[in-house]
GROMACS .gro file of C-alpha atoms in nm:
model
  482
    1MET     CA    1   5.395  10.055  16.506
    2ASP     CA    2   5.240  10.294  16.790
    3LEU     CA    3   5.438  10.530  16.986
    4GLU     CA    4   5.476  10.309  17.317
    5SER     CA    5   5.614  10.031  17.105
    6THR     CA    6   5.858  10.274  16.916
    7LYS     CA    7   5.979  10.369  17.277
    8MET     CA    8   6.017   9.999  17.390
    9LEU     CA    9   6.247   9.919  17.108
   10LYS     CA   10   6.490  10.250  17.145
   11HIS     CA   11   6.507  10.140  17.506
   12SER     CA   12   6.619   9.749  17.444
   13GLY     CA   13   6.967   9.828  17.300
   14ARG     CA   14   6.870   9.682  16.956
   15HIS     CA   15   6.974   9.904  16.661
   16SER     CA   16   6.914   9.849  16.259
   17PRO     CA   17   7.210   9.670  16.097
   18PRO     CA   18   7.483   9.915  15.952
   19PRO     CA   19   7.496   9.910  15.568
   20GLU     CA   20   7.726   9.654  15.423
   21SER     CA   21   8.098   9.812  15.286
   22PHE     CA   22   8.195   9.758  14.931
   23ALA     CA   23   8.489   9.506  15.056
   24ASP     CA   24   8.207   9.311  15.235
   25LYS     CA   25   7.982   9.288  14.916
   26ILE     CA   26   8.323   9.156  14.772
   27TYR     CA   27   8.410   8.874  14.952
   28GLN     CA   28   8.010   8.797  14.968
   29PHE     CA   29   8.025   8.698  14.612
   30ARG     CA   30   8.419   8.571  14.607
   31GLY     CA   31   8.283   8.257  14.438
   32ALA     CA   32   8.132   8.440  14.137
   33PHE     CA   33   8.428   8.689  14.128
   34LEU     CA   34   8.641   8.443  14.062
   35MET     CA   35   8.440   8.229  13.827
   36VAL     CA   36   8.449   8.533  13.574
   37ALA     CA   37   8.787   8.658  13.647
   38LEU     CA   38   9.045   8.334  13.623
   39PRO     CA   39   8.945   8.289  13.308
   40LEU     CA   40   9.008   8.638  13.204
   41LEU     CA   41   9.357   8.610  13.343
   42LEU     CA   42   9.376   8.285  13.178
   43VAL     CA   43   9.328   8.451  12.827
   44THR     CA   44   9.551   8.750  12.926
   45LEU     CA   45   9.851   8.543  12.989
   46ILE     CA   46   9.783   8.382  12.613
   47LEU     CA   47   9.799   8.655  12.439
   48TYR     CA   48  10.084   8.789  12.659
   49VAL     CA   49  10.307   8.524  12.570
   50ARG     CA   50  10.203   8.404  12.233
   51PRO     CA   51  10.397   8.658  11.992
   52SER     CA   52  10.718   8.442  12.070
   53ALA     CA   53  10.559   8.118  11.972
   54SER     CA   54  10.646   8.129  11.579
   55SER     CA   55  10.936   8.364  11.460
   56ASN     CA   56  10.629   8.373  11.156
   57GLU     CA   57  10.362   8.561  11.357
   58SER     CA   58  10.522   8.864  11.218
   59ILE     CA   59  10.372   8.784  10.866
   60GLU     CA   60  10.090   8.584  11.048
   61ASP     CA   61   9.955   8.866  11.200
   62TYR     CA   62   9.935   9.084  10.929
   63ALA     CA   63   9.793   8.830  10.731
   64LEU     CA   64   9.504   8.813  10.968
   65THR     CA   65   9.482   9.159  11.042
   66HIS     CA   66   9.444   9.228  10.673
   67ARG     CA   67   9.300   8.919  10.525
   68LYS     CA   68   9.004   8.925  10.252
   69ILE     CA   69   8.888   8.572  10.301
   70SER     CA   70   8.788   8.403  10.607
   71PRO     CA   71   9.031   8.142  10.776
   72ASP     CA   72   8.907   7.827  10.669
   73ARG     CA   73   8.928   7.972  10.312
   74ILE     CA   74   9.286   8.019  10.327
   75PRO     CA   75   9.498   7.789  10.058
   76SER     CA   76   9.709   7.567  10.227
   77GLU     CA   77   9.991   7.708   9.998
   78SER     CA   78  10.037   8.023   9.793
   79PHE     CA   79  10.333   8.147   9.513
   80ALA     CA   80  10.433   8.459   9.457
   81VAL     CA   81  10.678   8.623   9.167
   82ILE     CA   82  10.858   8.917   9.255
   83PHE     CA   83  11.077   9.093   8.921
   84ASP     CA   84  11.375   9.304   9.077
   85ALA     CA   85  11.411   9.523   8.785
   86GLY     CA   86  11.749   9.742   8.899
   87SER     CA   87  11.954   9.947   8.707
   88SER     CA   88  12.267   9.727   8.631
   89GLY     CA   89  12.001   9.377   8.585
   90SER     CA   90  11.691   9.242   8.569
   91ARG     CA   91  11.567   8.923   8.876
   92VAL     CA   92  11.286   8.696   8.933
   93HIS     CA   93  11.293   8.556   9.237
   94VAL     CA   94  10.929   8.303   9.270
   95PHE     CA   95  10.874   8.185   9.609
   96ARG     CA   96  10.631   7.941   9.829
   97PHE     CA   97  10.441   7.980  10.132
   98ASP     CA   98  10.273   7.737  10.367
   99ARG     CA   99   9.928   7.906  10.503
  100ASN     CA  100  10.114   8.067  10.774
  101LEU     CA  101  10.306   8.247  10.510
  102ASP     CA  102  10.632   8.039  10.609
  103LEU     CA  103  10.867   7.963  10.320
  104VAL     CA  104  10.839   7.638  10.196
  105HIS     CA  105  11.060   7.478   9.956
  106ILE     CA  106  11.050   7.476   9.557
  107GLY     CA  107  11.224   7.156   9.513
  108LYS     CA  108  11.551   7.201   9.665
  109ASP     CA  109  11.539   7.531   9.727
  110LEU     CA  110  11.328   7.807   9.878
  111GLU     CA  111  11.313   8.000   9.606
  112VAL     CA  112  11.385   8.001   9.260
  113PHE     CA  113  11.660   8.315   9.152
  114LEU     CA  114  11.724   8.388   8.797
  115GLN     CA  115  11.873   8.722   8.679
  116LEU     CA  116  12.011   8.877   8.344
  117LYS     CA  117  12.189   9.201   8.249
  118PRO     CA  118  12.112   9.422   8.094
  119GLY     CA  119  11.876   9.619   8.308
  120LEU     CA  120  11.525   9.795   8.192
  121SER     CA  121  11.726  10.130   8.235
  122ALA     CA  122  11.955  10.018   7.935
  123TYR     CA  123  11.633  10.035   7.667
  124ALA     CA  124  11.583  10.420   7.763
  125GLN     CA  125  11.474  10.516   7.398
  126TYR     CA  126  11.299  10.179   7.354
  127PRO     CA  127  11.025  10.025   7.597
  128GLN     CA  128  10.915   9.736   7.397
  129GLN     CA  129  11.291   9.567   7.402
  130ALA     CA  130  11.300   9.648   7.759
  131ALA     CA  131  10.960   9.466   7.843
  132GLU     CA  132  11.069   9.167   7.562
  133SER     CA  133  11.413   9.114   7.765
  134LEU     CA  134  11.216   8.987   8.067
  135ILE     CA  135  11.059   8.724   7.890
  136SER     CA  136  11.299   8.480   7.977
  137LEU     CA  137  11.271   8.552   8.361
  138LEU     CA  138  10.869   8.535   8.304
  139ASP     CA  139  10.870   8.188   8.123
  140LYS     CA  140  11.069   8.021   8.333
  141ALA     CA  141  10.929   8.204   8.678
  142GLU     CA  142  10.576   8.080   8.527
  143SER     CA  143  10.699   7.727   8.421
  144VAL     CA  144  10.764   7.699   8.824
  145VAL     CA  145  10.436   7.791   8.979
  146PRO     CA  146  10.196   7.515   8.914
  147LEU     CA  147   9.907   7.534   8.642
  148GLU     CA  148   9.629   7.555   8.936
  149PHE     CA  149   9.771   7.829   9.099
  150ARG     CA  150   9.870   8.068   8.824
  151SER     CA  151   9.564   8.261   8.818
  152MET     CA  152   9.604   8.311   9.190
  153THR     CA  153   9.984   8.407   9.203
  154PRO     CA  154  10.089   8.767   9.218
  155VAL     CA  155  10.353   8.922   8.988
  156ARG     CA  156  10.502   9.215   9.070
  157VAL     CA  157  10.800   9.443   8.867
  158GLY     CA  158  10.935   9.675   9.115
  159ALA     CA  159  11.191   9.891   8.905
  160THR     CA  160  11.426  10.076   9.126
  161ALA     CA  161  11.661  10.368   9.110
  162GLY     CA  162  11.814  10.266   8.742
  163LEU     CA  163  11.426  10.418   8.604
  164ARG     CA  164  11.400  10.672   8.912
  165ALA     CA  165  11.704  10.854   8.732
  166LEU     CA  166  11.530  10.816   8.351
  167GLU     CA  167  11.460  11.180   8.241
  168GLY     CA  168  11.124  11.280   8.040
  169ASP     CA  169  10.877  11.000   8.004
  170ALA     CA  170  11.109  10.736   7.894
  171SER     CA  171  11.036  10.502   8.308
  172ASP     CA  172  10.673  10.537   8.209
  173LYS     CA  173  10.668  10.418   7.894
  174ILE     CA  174  10.879  10.092   7.961
  175LEU     CA  175  10.659  10.001   8.282
  176GLN     CA  176  10.352  10.040   8.047
  177ALA     CA  177  10.539   9.852   7.791
  178VAL     CA  178  10.594   9.562   8.117
  179ARG     CA  179  10.211   9.596   8.168
  180ASP     CA  180  10.110   9.525   7.830
  181LEU     CA  181  10.340   9.209   7.801
  182LEU     CA  182  10.227   9.069   8.152
  183LYS     CA  183   9.891   9.091   8.029
  184GLN     CA  184   9.941   8.954   7.694
  185ARG     CA  185  10.155   8.651   7.796
  186SER     CA  186  10.113   8.579   8.112
  187THR     CA  187   9.840   8.368   8.284
  188LEU     CA  188   9.972   8.506   8.654
  189LYS     CA  189   9.775   8.712   8.858
  190SER     CA  190   9.887   9.097   8.748
  191GLU     CA  191   9.739   9.434   8.899
  192PRO     CA  192   9.801   9.743   8.657
  193ASN     CA  193   9.975   9.866   9.019
  194ALA     CA  194  10.170   9.577   9.040
  195VAL     CA  195  10.438   9.731   8.778
  196ALA     CA  196  10.579  10.062   8.917
  197VAL     CA  197  10.890  10.221   9.051
  198LEU     CA  198  10.939  10.121   9.366
  199ASP     CA  199  10.986  10.409   9.639
  200GLY     CA  200  11.330  10.420   9.752
  201ASN     CA  201  11.204  10.396  10.133
  202GLN     CA  202  10.985  10.108  10.075
  203GLU     CA  203  11.280   9.920   9.889
  204GLY     CA  204  11.482  10.011  10.186
  205ALA     CA  205  11.172   9.902  10.455
  206PHE     CA  206  11.123   9.563  10.271
  207GLN     CA  207  11.510   9.498  10.280
  208TRP     CA  208  11.494   9.503  10.637
  209VAL     CA  209  11.223   9.302  10.680
  210THR     CA  210  11.354   9.040  10.456
  211ILE     CA  211  11.714   8.984  10.663
  212ASN     CA  212  11.507   9.032  11.000
  213TYR     CA  213  11.282   8.764  10.916
  214LEU     CA  214  11.501   8.504  10.760
  215LEU     CA  215  11.740   8.569  11.062
  216GLY     CA  216  11.404   8.518  11.309
  217LYS     CA  217  11.444   8.872  11.451
  218LEU     CA  218  11.105   8.995  11.418
  219GLY     CA  219  10.927   9.001  11.747
  220ARG     CA  220  11.227   9.034  11.947
  221ASP     CA  221  11.308   9.380  12.130
  222TYR     CA  222  11.401   9.666  11.838
  223SER     CA  223  11.820   9.626  11.992
  224ASP     CA  224  11.815   9.276  11.877
  225THR     CA  225  11.728   9.327  11.536
  226VAL     CA  226  11.981   9.439  11.256
  227GLY     CA  227  12.034   9.763  11.028
  228VAL     CA  228  12.086   9.710  10.654
  229VAL     CA  229  12.272   9.926  10.448
  230ASP     CA  230  12.158   9.787  10.030
  231LEU     CA  231  12.412   9.920   9.759
  232GLY     CA  232  12.242   9.900   9.429
  233GLY     CA  233  12.350  10.064   9.104
  234GLY     CA  234  12.154  10.357   9.117
  235SER     CA  235  12.082  10.416   9.526
  236VAL     CA  236  12.186  10.333   9.811
  237GLN     CA  237  11.980  10.258  10.135
  238MET     CA  238  11.977  10.252  10.494
  239ALA     CA  239  11.686  10.071  10.730
  240TYR     CA  240  11.734  10.031  11.143
  241ALA     CA  241  11.504   9.971  11.430
  242ILE     CA  242  11.485  10.292  11.665
  243SER     CA  243  11.339  10.364  11.997
  244GLU     CA  244  11.043  10.534  12.056
  245THR     CA  245  11.243  10.796  12.204
  246SER     CA  246  11.441  10.858  11.893
  247ALA     CA  247  11.131  10.825  11.638
  248ALA     CA  248  11.002  11.127  11.867
  249LYS     CA  249  11.305  11.317  11.811
  250ALA     CA  250  11.264  11.225  11.414
  251PRO     CA  251  11.287  11.576  11.192
  252LYS     CA  252  10.926  11.701  11.093
  253LYS     CA  253  11.033  11.837  10.774
  254VAL     CA  254  11.239  11.655  10.532
  255PRO     CA  255  11.392  11.685  10.201
  256ASP     CA  256  11.128  11.775   9.859
  257GLY     CA  257  10.948  11.481   9.766
  258GLU     CA  258  11.101  11.243  10.027
  259ASP     CA  259  10.932  11.057  10.295
  260PRO     CA  260  10.960  11.030  10.638
  261TYR     CA  261  11.246  10.930  10.810
  262VAL     CA  262  11.087  10.705  11.009
  263LYS     CA  263  10.807  10.429  10.966
  264GLU     CA  264  10.599  10.261  11.202
  265MET     CA  265  10.558   9.876  11.109
  266PHE     CA  266  10.406   9.591  11.405
  267LEU     CA  267  10.565   9.321  11.322
  268ARG     CA  268  10.475   8.990  11.545
  269GLY     CA  269  10.293   9.127  11.786
  270ARG     CA  270  10.575   9.391  11.830
  271LYS     CA  271  10.567   9.769  11.711
  272TYR     CA  272  10.897   9.886  11.515
  273TYR     CA  273  11.012  10.262  11.489
  274LEU     CA  274  11.227  10.247  11.141
  275TYR     CA  275  11.462  10.500  11.031
  276VAL     CA  276  11.494  10.411  10.658
  277HIS     CA  277  11.595  10.632  10.370
  278SER     CA  278  11.691  10.603  10.012
  279TYR     CA  279  12.003  10.819   9.869
  280LEU     CA  280  11.888  10.872   9.480
  281ARG     CA  281  12.184  10.934   9.238
  282TYR     CA  282  12.394  10.765   9.532
  283GLY     CA  283  12.425  10.342   9.404
  284LEU     CA  284  12.757  10.220   9.273
  285LEU     CA  285  12.698  10.273   8.907
  286ALA     CA  286  12.544  10.625   8.933
  287ALA     CA  287  12.831  10.730   9.176
  288ARG     CA  288  13.055  10.619   8.886
  289ALA     CA  289  12.879  10.896   8.665
  290GLU     CA  290  12.909  11.184   8.932
  291SER     CA  291  13.272  11.073   9.015
  292LEU     CA  292  13.323  11.131   8.612
  293LYS     CA  293  13.180  11.457   8.623
  294GLN     CA  294  13.454  11.548   8.819
  295SER     CA  295  13.710  11.497   8.543
  296ASP     CA  296  13.928  11.765   8.354
  297ASP     CA  297  14.119  11.735   8.004
  298SER     CA  298  14.391  11.526   8.217
  299GLY     CA  299  14.155  11.247   8.308
  300ASN     CA  300  14.033  11.146   8.646
  301PRO     CA  301  14.248  10.981   8.897
  302CYS     CA  302  14.015  10.695   8.939
  303ILE     CA  303  14.021  10.535   8.654
  304LEU     CA  304  14.291  10.206   8.596
  305ALA     CA  305  14.583  10.338   8.452
  306GLY     CA  306  14.605  10.280   8.085
  307TYR     CA  307  14.196  10.295   8.012
  308ASP     CA  308  14.057  10.573   7.743
  309GLY     CA  309  13.692  10.520   7.699
  310SER     CA  310  13.370  10.638   7.796
  311TYR     CA  311  13.117  10.518   8.089
  312LYS     CA  312  12.742  10.515   8.002
  313TYR     CA  313  12.475  10.576   8.298
  314GLY     CA  314  12.129  10.673   8.237
  315GLY     CA  315  12.100  10.726   7.890
  316LYS     CA  316  12.461  10.968   7.874
  317SER     CA  317  12.774  10.944   7.828
  318PHE     CA  318  13.079  11.021   8.039
  319ASN     CA  319  13.436  11.033   7.933
  320ALA     CA  320  13.660  10.754   8.127
  321SER     CA  321  14.004  10.790   8.064
  322SER     CA  322  14.297  10.753   8.290
  323SER     CA  323  14.530  11.018   8.418
  324PRO     CA  324  14.856  11.020   8.250
  325SER     CA  325  15.020  10.962   8.591
  326GLY     CA  326  14.708  10.667   8.637
  327SER     CA  327  14.530  10.608   8.933
  328SER     CA  328  14.597  10.765   9.302
  329LEU     CA  329  14.408  10.667   9.613
  330ASN     CA  330  14.437  11.002   9.786
  331GLU     CA  331  14.273  11.173   9.504
  332CYS     CA  332  14.040  10.940   9.394
  333LYS     CA  333  13.923  11.009   9.795
  334SER     CA  334  13.876  11.360   9.759
  335ILE     CA  335  13.652  11.294   9.430
  336ALA     CA  336  13.444  11.050   9.617
  337ARG     CA  337  13.390  11.359   9.867
  338LYS     CA  338  13.257  11.524   9.596
  339ALA     CA  339  13.097  11.267   9.424
  340LEU     CA  340  12.913  11.227   9.831
  341LYS     CA  341  12.821  11.592   9.823
  342VAL     CA  342  12.985  11.550  10.171
  343ASP     CA  343  13.081  11.999  10.242
  344GLU     CA  344  12.789  12.109  10.031
  345SER     CA  345  12.518  12.077  10.228
  346PRO     CA  346  12.467  12.168  10.580
  347CYS     CA  347  12.351  11.961  10.859
  348THR     CA  348  12.051  12.121  11.000
  349HIS     CA  349  11.994  11.831  11.289
  350MET     CA  350  12.187  11.713  11.570
  351LYS     CA  351  12.388  11.459  11.308
  352CYS     CA  352  12.380  11.390  10.970
  353THR     CA  353  12.461  11.134  10.721
  354PHE     CA  354  12.553  11.311  10.422
  355GLY     CA  355  12.368  11.545  10.181
  356GLY     CA  356  12.208  11.695  10.520
  357ILE     CA  357  12.003  11.396  10.565
  358TRP     CA  358  11.920  11.335  10.919
  359ASN     CA  359  12.125  11.020  11.028
  360GLY     CA  360  11.838  10.852  11.242
  361GLY     CA  361  12.038  10.928  11.573
  362GLY     CA  362  12.193  10.598  11.602
  363GLY     CA  363  12.127  10.357  11.836
  364ASP     CA  364  12.139   9.969  11.983
  365GLY     CA  365  11.940   9.887  11.620
  366GLN     CA  366  12.234   9.990  11.402
  367LYS     CA  367  12.493   9.821  11.608
  368ASN     CA  368  12.495   9.507  11.387
  369LEU     CA  369  12.482   9.623  11.027
  370PHE     CA  370  12.451   9.381  10.747
  371VAL     CA  371  12.531   9.513  10.415
  372ALA     CA  372  12.434   9.408  10.092
  373SER     CA  373  12.469   9.391   9.705
  374PHE     CA  374  12.748   9.566   9.546
  375PHE     CA  375  12.932   9.574   9.868
  376PHE     CA  376  12.934   9.202   9.883
  377ASP     CA  377  13.031   9.165   9.509
  378ARG     CA  378  13.310   9.427   9.517
  379ALA     CA  379  13.449   9.262   9.849
  380ALA     CA  380  13.483   8.925   9.701
  381GLU     CA  381  13.579   9.037   9.378
  382ALA     CA  382  13.854   9.243   9.557
  383GLY     CA  383  14.003   8.950   9.766
  384PHE     CA  384  13.905   8.992  10.091
  385ALA     CA  385  13.550   8.808  10.102
  386ASP     CA  386  13.507   8.428  10.043
  387PRO     CA  387  13.240   8.389   9.702
  388LYS     CA  388  13.171   8.061   9.825
  389SER     CA  389  13.053   8.175  10.151
  390PRO     CA  390  12.692   8.368  10.181
  391VAL     CA  391  12.828   8.620  10.456
  392ALA     CA  392  13.153   8.758  10.564
  393LYS     CA  393  13.259   8.948  10.850
  394VAL     CA  394  13.470   9.267  10.740
  395ARG     CA  395  13.562   9.608  10.887
  396PRO     CA  396  13.527   9.913  10.627
  397VAL     CA  397  13.931   9.957  10.682
  398ASP     CA  398  13.929   9.616  10.435
  399PHE     CA  399  13.767   9.792  10.173
  400GLU     CA  400  14.038  10.120  10.168
  401ASP     CA  401  14.319   9.831  10.188
  402ALA     CA  402  14.191   9.665   9.910
  403ALA     CA  403  14.169   9.964   9.729
  404LYS     CA  404  14.482  10.100   9.779
  405LYS     CA  405  14.592   9.793   9.609
  406ALA     CA  406  14.398   9.837   9.285
  407CYS     CA  407  14.425  10.195   9.242
  408GLN     CA  408  14.811  10.062   9.211
  409THR     CA  409  14.717   9.824   8.920
  410LYS     CA  410  14.752   9.910   8.554
  411LEU     CA  411  14.455   9.749   8.343
  412GLU     CA  412  14.703   9.559   8.136
  413ASP     CA  413  14.752   9.366   8.481
  414ALA     CA  414  14.432   9.414   8.626
  415LYS     CA  415  14.313   9.054   8.469
  416SER     CA  416  14.514   8.845   8.606
  417THR     CA  417  14.542   9.000   8.959
  418TYR     CA  418  14.129   9.024   8.957
  419PRO     CA  419  14.033   8.709   8.761
  420HIS     CA  420  13.676   8.765   8.899
  421VAL     CA  421  13.598   9.095   8.810
  422GLU     CA  422  13.417   9.163   8.473
  423ASP     CA  423  13.607   9.337   8.210
  424GLY     CA  424  13.380   9.618   8.200
  425ASN     CA  425  13.415   9.710   8.574
  426LEU     CA  426  13.781   9.668   8.594
  427PRO     CA  427  13.853  10.033   8.470
  428TYR     CA  428  13.655  10.096   8.770
  429LEU     CA  429  13.782   9.901   9.034
  430CYS     CA  430  13.955  10.151   9.186
  431MET     CA  431  13.706  10.420   9.202
  432ASP     CA  432  13.453  10.165   9.358
  433LEU     CA  433  13.616  10.092   9.636
  434VAL     CA  434  13.721  10.380   9.724
  435TYR     CA  435  13.386  10.554   9.722
  436GLN     CA  436  13.237  10.223   9.906
  437TYR     CA  437  13.513  10.250  10.203
  438THR     CA  438  13.420  10.674  10.194
  439LEU     CA  439  13.032  10.603  10.179
  440LEU     CA  440  13.052  10.389  10.491
  441VAL     CA  441  13.297  10.587  10.705
  442VAL     CA  442  13.266  10.965  10.553
  443GLY     CA  443  12.898  10.927  10.438
  444PHE     CA  444  12.749  10.682  10.682
  445GLY     CA  445  13.003  10.760  10.989
  446LEU     CA  446  13.061  10.405  11.047
  447ASP     CA  447  13.395  10.353  11.266
  448PRO     CA  448  13.662  10.205  11.018
  449PHE     CA  449  13.726   9.879  11.250
  450GLN     CA  450  13.395   9.875  11.293
  451GLN     CA  451  13.254   9.507  11.204
  452ILE     CA  452  12.996   9.418  10.968
  453THR     CA  453  12.849   9.191  10.794
  454LEU     CA  454  12.867   9.136  10.397
  455VAL     CA  455  12.553   8.934  10.283
  456LYS     CA  456  12.419   8.815  10.010
  457GLN     CA  457  12.175   8.548  10.107
  458VAL     CA  458  12.091   8.403  10.425
  459LYS     CA  459  12.043   8.063  10.576
  460TYR     CA  460  11.714   7.991  10.674
  461HIS     CA  461  11.645   7.641  10.794
  462ASP     CA  462  11.808   7.391  10.554
  463SER     CA  463  11.832   7.645  10.258
  464LEU     CA  464  11.979   7.987  10.130
  465VAL     CA  465  11.794   8.244  10.061
  466GLU     CA  466  11.839   8.584   9.851
  467ALA     CA  467  11.938   8.880  10.140
  468ALA     CA  468  11.730   9.110   9.924
  469TRP     CA  469  11.397   9.313   9.910
  470PRO     CA  470  11.172   9.085   9.724
  471LEU     CA  471  11.084   8.849   9.969
  472GLY     CA  472  10.966   9.124  10.193
  473SER     CA  473  10.756   9.258   9.875
  474ALA     CA  474  10.615   8.927   9.867
  475ILE     CA  475  10.530   8.881  10.202
  476GLU     CA  476  10.305   9.221  10.151
  477ALA     CA  477  10.160   9.077   9.787
  478VAL     CA  478  10.037   8.713   9.915
  479SER     CA  479   9.911   8.892  10.239
  480SER     CA  480   9.698   9.112  10.056
  481ILE     CA  481   9.527   8.911   9.888
  482ARG     CA  482   9.421   8.707  10.146
   0.00000   0.00000   0.00000
């Protein structure tokens, strides 16, 4: 273009169009933008609402995240055999799951459950006999699993506090004898690490998962879940979900040999911060031994009047004679406090349970508390819980009221007064009830009049399932092989 033409353009009033803004470009390509954005928005909404679609999404999430085979090869059903080798006895649970790991029936029930006494720890010096004590349970459990599923059905033996308390290598020898038994006699799928002493915190976490799974609580906000206290023979576990804020305040320093106070778990599309702690040597049977250590030559005020004998626990024997004046509620309370070491260990945190242990901070996850195992058993035997009902609403003070009556009972009258209590437990009824009250109120700091739920079984669909940690272990075992 020559100079003259350029001048004519400048004076003609026409200008080059201004550059387009970002908004103009978006408007120009709005059609293409919507074609891409709308499908993405729909996918996001589906993923957002999906976690609440099924009460079993938590287990399915775990299986999909950890599966070892492709989804189209996941079997339509699977089984798991879990042994709970506790201090008071051995129990076996057989579970059957569908491909989504939802419990389905075995016959008319949702699980096969069998138990026998004594527990493995009673054979401290005889590991072979300990292993052989499981044969009848193993044979029955294996017969329940169809032949074609046996080689792929995991079997686990989780020993709890009873074996933890044994001295020396007694525990290791018993566990090895059980491994040998499974290898030689069983056609179920057994890995060497599937027979072990269950970590106390793991036991508590499995128990929490079990009860909340059966109640359909998983996937909800932590404040809608229930807390769990499980009183076994050798240990007691407390587990409940806490807020992320409380979890951040958890003490970093824990007692020697203990796991961290908070366990993170992802269940049904939701992350939970689970406060869990296992108190070894504070289970009901272990507490008897600790209480009897407080005896003097004149006897123990927790033993029913008229009893003169001994108590064996953890391979040791303890004098278990009553005081000349019989059992005393107040004196037994004092002994229970000593057994819990309430006044011996200082609390270095904002708030503790007993033994200087952080209590988790409390909160909504603990407000609805389910207490299991020996709590239910003694309440039913003492007469303030219906033994035919799987759950019962009680208060901690009910244990104290029952203890008042028990402590005033002589051994010669105890059998007629408490017909459902086994003969071997009768002399310790006052002691057990006082300890349970003290554990709840003094140890865990519960209000004596707070309502709690005693639980033995939980209704799931149309059946009752044992409210015990093996279901949580079974879920993990089946998920890990998929």
